[in-house]
Amino acid sequence: MEYFPIFLRLAGEPVLVVGGGEVAARKVDLLLRASADVTVVAPELGPRLAALLQSGAIAHVAQEFQPEHLNGMRLAIAATDRNAVNAWVAHQAESRGINVNVVDDRELSRFIMPAIIDRSPILAAVTSGGDAPVLTRRLREKLEAFLPHRLGDLAKFSGSLRALVKKRLTDAPARRRFWEKFFDGPLAADVLAGRDPATVARSVESALVQAESAFAGQSGVGEVALVGAGPGDPGLLTLRALRVLQNADVVLYDRLVSNDVLDLARRDAERIYVGKVAGTSSSQADINALLVKLALEGKRVCRLKGGDSFIFGRGGEELEALAQHGIRYEVVPGITAATGCAAYAGIPLTHREHAQSLTFVTGHAKDDGDMQVDWEALARPNQTIVFYMGLKSLPTIIAQLLAHGAPGQRAAAVVEQGTCATQRVVTGTLTTLEHEVAAAGLDSPSLLIVGEVTRLHETLKWFSAEAATDETLAAGRLSA
Ligand SMILES: C[S@@+](CC[C@H](N)C(=O)[O-])C[C@H]1O[C@@H](n2cnc3c(N)ncnc32)[C@H](O)[C@@H]1O
């Protein structure tokens, strides 16, 4: 992040604008909207600034800029059409520790001014730091269209109710739930539709009574959402998952969940890592107990797992523990590694000519090293088999398939860090794959796909670091 985004309260604060033309006038307009105390320094003023001076909205120093003009100023903006003057203003402001903006010159500017969407008191600001002004404008247009016209009224209306709601709902989680329901419900819709606020305010009473009785019955009891975070690319998170994540008080997450997914949680939500640390892992019993404890404390818990929680994710065991304690839960499915990796590797998992069935198998062996699977069935043709956690057992898996009748030329592939910008795909046959994987130095997390469909990777592959979305690139590597 090159810039630190803040909103500055400028009401009554002295701000210097150097320049008397149209560009300076546009900056002055914005400053006046924030009720700043604006002084313009310029030998002459253009018509817009002259009119503002006439109306008493600004002060004017009819001189060339002098460093003393900066004395006591909070901010300075250099908006003349002379680069040397602008640079002089910037230099002087910097040496006095006054934040300065030079119009259209980010190198000289300490702060830049974003595109804004003003639904005061709601303000949205967008910037590309000067890299992509057209993109910024596009985003602003989209936000303008997306944000309801009366959003500011809604914010003010809810602000007027805060004290009352706080008095009636003393429990903080109950209040948060009330507000979530409020903003998603008919009362907010009425305000946004322009109904008389006094009429809407009368309906608030019944909403509060309802909330009091709803939350009284379940005080102290939280809930858990088991959420599949997908295989890595944050763009593969479902809308439902995003919503749950943003409403959660606590997020319990695994090692395969990327930081960018975690960043989507509420800023004040507690984040608890329950994955592997240096070869040890929280035991499943510990995780189950923690989920139960947090829910009994009244928290809304998001249990975030890589891929899908019900596919080699031990989600069922966690739900059993919750069910035993009568805790409410929901399950939000995620894109499992098999579908995510196959899609991003250009490997269709089924194909009319090559594979009429699809099997997901865990390559994780039991303590005695024995994988409890029907090798004879897995060795048959016309199918695709996806082995999760199969990298370590790759030699065993290949040996077993060959021993049970699979031909050495059967195609197979390993996808490492699937769906991430760092994805790598290695293809081969049962005879060659082990060598190819070792030569490439593939590491965990990796997914083994066995079947003729993997030959299609060469012709159907499409994903590369260049094709990765910004979200995928930002997600970087999954930790092994
Ligand atoms: C414990 S399993 C969890 C599977 C997860 N619940 C799912 O639905 O994808 C972990 C295994 O999933 C596979 N895996 C998960 N994410 C992956 C990725 N981005 N690329 C390749 N394999 C992945 C690897 O085989 C890894 O060892």
PDB file of C-alpha atoms and ligand atoms in Angstrom, residues 231-232 255-256 306-309 311-313 335-338 341 387-390 415-420 444-447 478, ligand 1:
ATOM      1  CA  PRO A 231      -8.394 -23.947  -3.060  1.00  0.00           C
ATOM      2  CA  GLY A 232      -6.502 -20.635  -2.994  1.00  0.00           C
ATOM      3  CA  ARG A 255      -3.139 -23.585   6.889  1.00  0.00           C
ATOM      4  CA  LEU A 256      -4.531 -23.715   3.352  1.00  0.00           C
ATOM      5  CA  GLY A 306      -9.456 -24.855   2.496  1.00  0.00           C
ATOM      6  CA  GLY A 307     -11.545 -26.223  -0.387  1.00  0.00           C
ATOM      7  CA  ASP A 308     -14.777 -27.769   0.804  1.00  0.00           C
ATOM      8  CA  SER A 309     -15.267 -28.710   4.446  1.00  0.00           C
ATOM      9  CA  ILE A 311     -14.252 -33.270   1.301  1.00  0.00           C
ATOM     10  CA  PHE A 312     -11.306 -34.573   3.310  1.00  0.00           C
ATOM     11  CA  GLY A 313     -11.858 -31.651   5.633  1.00  0.00           C
ATOM     12  CA  ILE A 335     -14.840 -25.223  -4.376  1.00  0.00           C
ATOM     13  CA  THR A 336     -12.845 -28.316  -3.617  1.00  0.00           C
ATOM     14  CA  ALA A 337      -9.228 -28.704  -4.756  1.00  0.00           C
ATOM     15  CA  ALA A 338     -10.209 -31.272  -7.395  1.00  0.00           C
ATOM     16  CA  CYS A 341      -7.146 -27.406  -9.739  1.00  0.00           C
ATOM     17  CA  PHE A 387      -5.855 -38.269  -5.046  1.00  0.00           C
ATOM     18  CA  TYR A 388      -5.809 -35.620  -2.310  1.00  0.00           C
ATOM     19  CA  MET A 389      -2.755 -35.552  -0.053  1.00  0.00           C
ATOM     20  CA  GLY A 390      -1.140 -37.971  -2.506  1.00  0.00           C
ATOM     21  CA  VAL A 415      -1.087 -29.838  -9.831  1.00  0.00           C
ATOM     22  CA  GLU A 416       0.855 -27.884  -7.225  1.00  0.00           C
ATOM     23  CA  GLN A 417      -0.608 -24.710  -5.614  1.00  0.00           C
ATOM     24  CA  GLY A 418      -3.634 -25.023  -7.904  1.00  0.00           C
ATOM     25  CA  THR A 419      -5.580 -21.811  -8.722  1.00  0.00           C
ATOM     26  CA  CYS A 420      -2.799 -19.639  -7.270  1.00  0.00           C
ATOM     27  CA  SER A 444       2.603 -29.650  -0.924  1.00  0.00           C
ATOM     28  CA  PRO A 445      -0.200 -28.764  -1.506  1.00  0.00           C
ATOM     29  CA  SER A 446      -0.360 -30.898  -4.614  1.00  0.00           C
ATOM     30  CA  LEU A 447      -3.140 -32.889  -6.184  1.00  0.00           C
ATOM     31  CA  LEU A 478      -0.199 -21.156  -0.120  1.00  0.00           C
TER      32      LEU A 478
HETATM   33  C1  LIG B   1      -6.623 -32.046   4.000  1.00  0.00           C
HETATM   34  S1  LIG B   1      -6.944 -31.971   2.289  1.00  0.00           S
HETATM   35  C2  LIG B   1      -8.177 -30.737   2.275  1.00  0.00           C
HETATM   36  C3  LIG B   1      -9.000 -30.755   1.039  1.00  0.00           C
HETATM   37  C4  LIG B   1     -10.027 -29.641   1.017  1.00  0.00           C
HETATM   38  N1  LIG B   1     -11.026 -29.826   2.031  1.00  0.00           N
HETATM   39  C5  LIG B   1     -10.675 -29.515  -0.345  1.00  0.00           C
HETATM   40  O1  LIG B   1     -11.892 -29.706  -0.474  1.00  0.00           O
HETATM   41  O2  LIG B   1      -9.948 -29.169  -1.288  1.00  0.00           O
HETATM   42  C6  LIG B   1      -5.535 -31.143   1.691  1.00  0.00           C
HETATM   43  C7  LIG B   1      -5.127 -31.607   0.301  1.00  0.00           C
HETATM   44  O3  LIG B   1      -5.951 -30.984  -0.659  1.00  0.00           O
HETATM   45  C8  LIG B   1      -5.187 -30.761  -1.828  1.00  0.00           C
HETATM   46  N2  LIG B   1      -5.158 -29.318  -2.101  1.00  0.00           N
HETATM   47  C9  LIG B   1      -5.798 -28.364  -1.425  1.00  0.00           C
HETATM   48  N3  LIG B   1      -5.602 -27.154  -1.993  1.00  0.00           N
HETATM   49  C10 LIG B   1      -4.806 -27.377  -3.057  1.00  0.00           C
HETATM   50  C11 LIG B   1      -4.247 -26.555  -4.054  1.00  0.00           C
HETATM   51  N4  LIG B   1      -4.479 -25.242  -4.073  1.00  0.00           N
HETATM   52  N5  LIG B   1      -3.482 -27.125  -5.002  1.00  0.00           N
HETATM   53  C12 LIG B   1      -3.249 -28.449  -5.007  1.00  0.00           C
HETATM   54  N6  LIG B   1      -3.759 -29.281  -4.100  1.00  0.00           N
HETATM   55  C13 LIG B   1      -4.535 -28.767  -3.145  1.00  0.00           C
HETATM   56  C14 LIG B   1      -3.794 -31.307  -1.583  1.00  0.00           C
HETATM   57  O4  LIG B   1      -3.772 -32.624  -2.047  1.00  0.00           O
HETATM   58  C15 LIG B   1      -3.722 -31.239  -0.088  1.00  0.00           C
HETATM   59  O5  LIG B   1      -2.779 -32.182   0.420  1.00  0.00           O
END
